[in-house]
mmCIF file of C-alpha atoms and ligand atoms in Angstrom:
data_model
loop_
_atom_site.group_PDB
_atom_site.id
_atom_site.type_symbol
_atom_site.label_atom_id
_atom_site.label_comp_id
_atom_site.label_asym_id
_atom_site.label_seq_id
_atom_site.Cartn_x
_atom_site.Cartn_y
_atom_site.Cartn_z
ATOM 1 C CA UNK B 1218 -12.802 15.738 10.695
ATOM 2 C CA UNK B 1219 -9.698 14.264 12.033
ATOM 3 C CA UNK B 1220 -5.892 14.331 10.683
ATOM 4 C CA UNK B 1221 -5.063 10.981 9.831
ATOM 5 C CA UNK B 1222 -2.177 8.965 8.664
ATOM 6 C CA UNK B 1223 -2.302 5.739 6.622
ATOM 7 C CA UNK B 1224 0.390 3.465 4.773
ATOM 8 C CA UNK B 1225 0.324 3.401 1.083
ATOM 9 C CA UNK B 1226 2.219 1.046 -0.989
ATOM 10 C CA UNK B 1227 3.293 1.076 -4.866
ATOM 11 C CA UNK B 1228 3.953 -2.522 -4.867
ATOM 12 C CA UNK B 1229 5.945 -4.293 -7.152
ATOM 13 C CA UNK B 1230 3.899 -4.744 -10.387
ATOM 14 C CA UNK B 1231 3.077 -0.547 -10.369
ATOM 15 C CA UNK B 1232 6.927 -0.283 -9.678
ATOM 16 C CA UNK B 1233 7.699 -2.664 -12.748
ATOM 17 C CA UNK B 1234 5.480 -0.722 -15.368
ATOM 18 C CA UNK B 1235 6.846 2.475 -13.858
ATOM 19 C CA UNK B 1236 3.189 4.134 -12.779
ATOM 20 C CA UNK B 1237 5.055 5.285 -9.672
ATOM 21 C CA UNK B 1238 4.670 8.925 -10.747
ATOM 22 C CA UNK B 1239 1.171 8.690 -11.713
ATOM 23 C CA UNK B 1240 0.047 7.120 -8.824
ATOM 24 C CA UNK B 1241 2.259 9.526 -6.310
ATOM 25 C CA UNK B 1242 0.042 12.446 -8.968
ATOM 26 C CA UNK B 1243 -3.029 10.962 -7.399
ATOM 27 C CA UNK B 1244 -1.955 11.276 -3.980
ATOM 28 C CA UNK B 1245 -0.852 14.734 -4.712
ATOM 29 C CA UNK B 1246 -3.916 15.964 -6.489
ATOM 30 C CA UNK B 1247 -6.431 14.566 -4.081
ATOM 31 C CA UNK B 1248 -4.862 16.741 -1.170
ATOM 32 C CA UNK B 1249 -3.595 13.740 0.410
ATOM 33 C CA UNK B 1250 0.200 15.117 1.641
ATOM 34 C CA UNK B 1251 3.478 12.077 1.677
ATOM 35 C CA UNK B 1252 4.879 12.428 4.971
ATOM 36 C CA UNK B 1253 7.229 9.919 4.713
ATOM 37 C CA UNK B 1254 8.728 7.557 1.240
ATOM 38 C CA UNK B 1255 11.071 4.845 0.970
ATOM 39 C CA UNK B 1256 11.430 2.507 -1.809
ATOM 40 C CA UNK B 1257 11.971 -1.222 -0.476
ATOM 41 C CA UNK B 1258 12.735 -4.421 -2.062
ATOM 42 C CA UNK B 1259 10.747 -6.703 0.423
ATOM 43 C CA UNK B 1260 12.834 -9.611 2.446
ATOM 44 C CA UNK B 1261 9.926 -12.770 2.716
ATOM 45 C CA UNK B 1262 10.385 -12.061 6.555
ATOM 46 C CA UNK B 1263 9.653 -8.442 6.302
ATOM 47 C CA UNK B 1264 6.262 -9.255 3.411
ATOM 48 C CA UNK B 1265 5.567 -12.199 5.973
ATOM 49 C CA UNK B 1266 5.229 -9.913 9.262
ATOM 50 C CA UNK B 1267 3.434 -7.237 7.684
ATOM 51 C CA UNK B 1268 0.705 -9.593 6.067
ATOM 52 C CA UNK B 1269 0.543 -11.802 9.203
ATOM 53 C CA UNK B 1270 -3.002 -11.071 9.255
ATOM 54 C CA UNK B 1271 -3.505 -13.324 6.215
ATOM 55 C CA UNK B 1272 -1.106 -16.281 7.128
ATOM 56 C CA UNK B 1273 -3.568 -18.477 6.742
ATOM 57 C CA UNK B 1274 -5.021 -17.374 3.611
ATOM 58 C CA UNK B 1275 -4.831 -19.569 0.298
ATOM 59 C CA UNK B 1276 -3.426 -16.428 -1.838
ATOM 60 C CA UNK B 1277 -0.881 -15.887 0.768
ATOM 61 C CA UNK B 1278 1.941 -18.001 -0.695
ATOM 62 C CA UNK B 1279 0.962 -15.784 -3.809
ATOM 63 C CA UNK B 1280 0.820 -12.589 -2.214
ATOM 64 C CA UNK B 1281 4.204 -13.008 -0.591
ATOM 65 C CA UNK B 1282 6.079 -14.088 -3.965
ATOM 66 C CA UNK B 1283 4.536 -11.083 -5.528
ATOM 67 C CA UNK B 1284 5.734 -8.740 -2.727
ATOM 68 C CA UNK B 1285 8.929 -10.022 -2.658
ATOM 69 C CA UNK B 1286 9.955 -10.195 -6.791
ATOM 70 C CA UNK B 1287 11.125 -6.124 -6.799
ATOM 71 C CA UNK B 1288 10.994 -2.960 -5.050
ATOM 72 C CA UNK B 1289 8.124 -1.441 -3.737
ATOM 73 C CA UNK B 1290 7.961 2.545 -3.005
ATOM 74 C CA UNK B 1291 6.157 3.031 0.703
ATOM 75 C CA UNK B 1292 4.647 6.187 1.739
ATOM 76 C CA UNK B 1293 2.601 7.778 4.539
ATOM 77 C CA UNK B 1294 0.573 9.872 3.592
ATOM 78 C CA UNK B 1295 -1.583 12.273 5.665
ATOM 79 C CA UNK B 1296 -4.804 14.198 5.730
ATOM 80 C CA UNK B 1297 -8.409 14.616 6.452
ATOM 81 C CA UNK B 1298 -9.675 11.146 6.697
ATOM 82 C CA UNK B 1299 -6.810 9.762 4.883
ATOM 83 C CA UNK B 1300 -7.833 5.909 5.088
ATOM 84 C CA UNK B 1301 -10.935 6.078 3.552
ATOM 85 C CA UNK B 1302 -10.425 8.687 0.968
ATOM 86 C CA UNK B 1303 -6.576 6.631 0.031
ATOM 87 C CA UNK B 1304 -9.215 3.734 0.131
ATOM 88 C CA UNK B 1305 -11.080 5.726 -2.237
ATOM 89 C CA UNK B 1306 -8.511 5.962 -4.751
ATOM 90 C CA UNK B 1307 -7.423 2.755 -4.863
ATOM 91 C CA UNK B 1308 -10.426 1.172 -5.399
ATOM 92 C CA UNK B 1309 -12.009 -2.401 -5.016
ATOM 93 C CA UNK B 1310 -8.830 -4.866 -3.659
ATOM 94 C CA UNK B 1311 -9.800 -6.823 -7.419
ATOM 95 C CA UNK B 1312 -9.489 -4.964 -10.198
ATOM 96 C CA UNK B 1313 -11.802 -6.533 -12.158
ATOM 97 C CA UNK B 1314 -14.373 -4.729 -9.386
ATOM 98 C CA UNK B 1315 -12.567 -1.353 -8.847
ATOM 99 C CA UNK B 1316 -14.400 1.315 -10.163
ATOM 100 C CA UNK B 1317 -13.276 3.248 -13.154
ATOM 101 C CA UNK B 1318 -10.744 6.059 -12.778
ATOM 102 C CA UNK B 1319 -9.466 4.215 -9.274
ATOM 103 C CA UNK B 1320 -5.939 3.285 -9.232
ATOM 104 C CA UNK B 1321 -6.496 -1.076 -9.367
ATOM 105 C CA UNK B 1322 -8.513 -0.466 -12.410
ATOM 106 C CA UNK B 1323 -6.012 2.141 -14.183
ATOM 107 C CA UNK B 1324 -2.950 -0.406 -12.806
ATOM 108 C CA UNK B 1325 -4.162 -3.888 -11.451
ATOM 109 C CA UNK B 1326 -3.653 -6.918 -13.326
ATOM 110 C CA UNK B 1327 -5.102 -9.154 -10.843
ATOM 111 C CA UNK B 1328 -6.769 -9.354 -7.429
ATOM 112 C CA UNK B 1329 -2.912 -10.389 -6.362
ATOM 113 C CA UNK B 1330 -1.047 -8.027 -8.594
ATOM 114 C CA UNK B 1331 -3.648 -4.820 -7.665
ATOM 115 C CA UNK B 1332 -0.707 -1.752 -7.890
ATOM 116 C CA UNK B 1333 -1.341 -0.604 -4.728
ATOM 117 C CA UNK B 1334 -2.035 -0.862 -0.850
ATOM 118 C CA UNK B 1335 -3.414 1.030 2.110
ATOM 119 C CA UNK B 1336 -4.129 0.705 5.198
ATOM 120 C CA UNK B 1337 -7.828 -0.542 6.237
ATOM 121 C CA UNK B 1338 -8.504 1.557 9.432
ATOM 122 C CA UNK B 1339 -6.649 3.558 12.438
ATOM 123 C CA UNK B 1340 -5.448 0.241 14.317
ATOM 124 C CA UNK B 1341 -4.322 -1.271 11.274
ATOM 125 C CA UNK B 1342 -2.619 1.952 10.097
ATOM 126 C CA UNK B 1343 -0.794 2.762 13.434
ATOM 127 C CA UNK B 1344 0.812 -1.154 12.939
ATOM 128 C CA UNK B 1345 1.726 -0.737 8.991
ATOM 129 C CA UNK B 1346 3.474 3.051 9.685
ATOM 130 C CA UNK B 1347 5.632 1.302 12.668
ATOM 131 C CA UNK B 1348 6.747 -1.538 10.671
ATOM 132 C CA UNK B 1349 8.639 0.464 7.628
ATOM 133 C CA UNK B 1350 9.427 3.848 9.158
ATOM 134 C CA UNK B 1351 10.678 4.634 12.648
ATOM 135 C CA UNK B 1352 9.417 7.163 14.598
ATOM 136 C CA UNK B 1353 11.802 9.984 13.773
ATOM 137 C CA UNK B 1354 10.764 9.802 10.206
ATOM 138 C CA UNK B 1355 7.116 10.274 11.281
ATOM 139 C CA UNK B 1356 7.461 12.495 14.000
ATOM 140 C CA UNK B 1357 6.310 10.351 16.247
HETATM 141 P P1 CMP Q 334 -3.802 -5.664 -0.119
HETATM 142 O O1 CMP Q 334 -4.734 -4.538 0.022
HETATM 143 O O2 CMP Q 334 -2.336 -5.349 -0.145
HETATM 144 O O3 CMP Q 334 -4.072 -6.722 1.056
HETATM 145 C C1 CMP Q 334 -3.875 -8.111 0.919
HETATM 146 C C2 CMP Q 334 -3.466 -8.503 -0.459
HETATM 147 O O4 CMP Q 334 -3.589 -9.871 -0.771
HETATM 148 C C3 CMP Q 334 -4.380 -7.812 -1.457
HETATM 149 O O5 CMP Q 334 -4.134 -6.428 -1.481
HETATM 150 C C4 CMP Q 334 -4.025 -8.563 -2.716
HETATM 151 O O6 CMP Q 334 -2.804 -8.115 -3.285
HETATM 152 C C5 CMP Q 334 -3.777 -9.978 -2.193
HETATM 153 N N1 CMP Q 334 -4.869 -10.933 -2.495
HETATM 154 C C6 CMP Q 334 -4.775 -11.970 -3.323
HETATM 155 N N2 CMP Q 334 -5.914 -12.665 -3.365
HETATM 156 C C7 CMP Q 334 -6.772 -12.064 -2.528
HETATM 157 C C8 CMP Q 334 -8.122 -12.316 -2.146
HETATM 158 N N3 CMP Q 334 -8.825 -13.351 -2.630
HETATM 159 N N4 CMP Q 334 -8.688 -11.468 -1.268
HETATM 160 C C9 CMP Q 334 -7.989 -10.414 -0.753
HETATM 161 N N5 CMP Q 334 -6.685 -10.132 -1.085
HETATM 162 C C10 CMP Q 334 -6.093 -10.950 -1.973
#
């Protein structure tokens, strides 16, 4: 099975309640390593780019205000099939639908205010790594 890398995000609500810790224990316990960390308090430009995808969404207004209000810690993290198994973790984007012991359902209020992000596959990944952290805190 392949090394991978994704791009995690404690976003501001998990930040606010202070889970950062427990969620970076998750990471840690499930053999997922953080190759990289930086906490960020998002500019709308920088929230804006890196959801670009949804720009036309009706929860994007939403999303961005959230993503914006305080600091967010961002990680890669790397591993053995790292997307999936960081998608694993988090759980269901709405945690209302997450599946119990996931982290939305331990630390999401709301499908907006869900605790944390990752990356949905390689493509999407190799974007969301190059937008935080340049390549000499990656490795390249
Ligand atoms: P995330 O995995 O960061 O990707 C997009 C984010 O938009 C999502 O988590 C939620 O925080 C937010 N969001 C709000 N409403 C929706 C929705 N209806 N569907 C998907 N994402 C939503």
């Amino acid at each position: 099975m392949a090394i991978e890398r994704t791009l995690a995000i404690c976003k501001p609500d998990a930040v606010e309640r202070g889970h950062i810790g427990e969620i970076i224990r998750a990471i840690e316990s499930n053999q997922l390593k953080i190759r990289a960390m930086r906490m960020v308090h998002l500019t709308r430009p920088m929230a804006d780019g890196f959801y670009a995808v949804h720009r036309d969404r009706a929860f994007f207004r939403e999303l961005i205000d959230f993503m914006t209000r305080g600091p967010s810690v961002i990680m890669v993290l790397e591993g053995e099939n790292a997307i999936a198994r960081w998608r694993e973790l988090m759980g269901a984007t709405d945690p209302a639908k997450a599946a119990e012991g996931t982290l939305r359902k331990r630390f999401g209020a709301s499908i907006t205010e869900n605790a944390v992000h990752g990356s949905d596959g390689p493509e999407t990944a190799r974007f969301e790594i190059a937008w935080f952290f340049p390549g000499y805190e990656v490795g390249y």
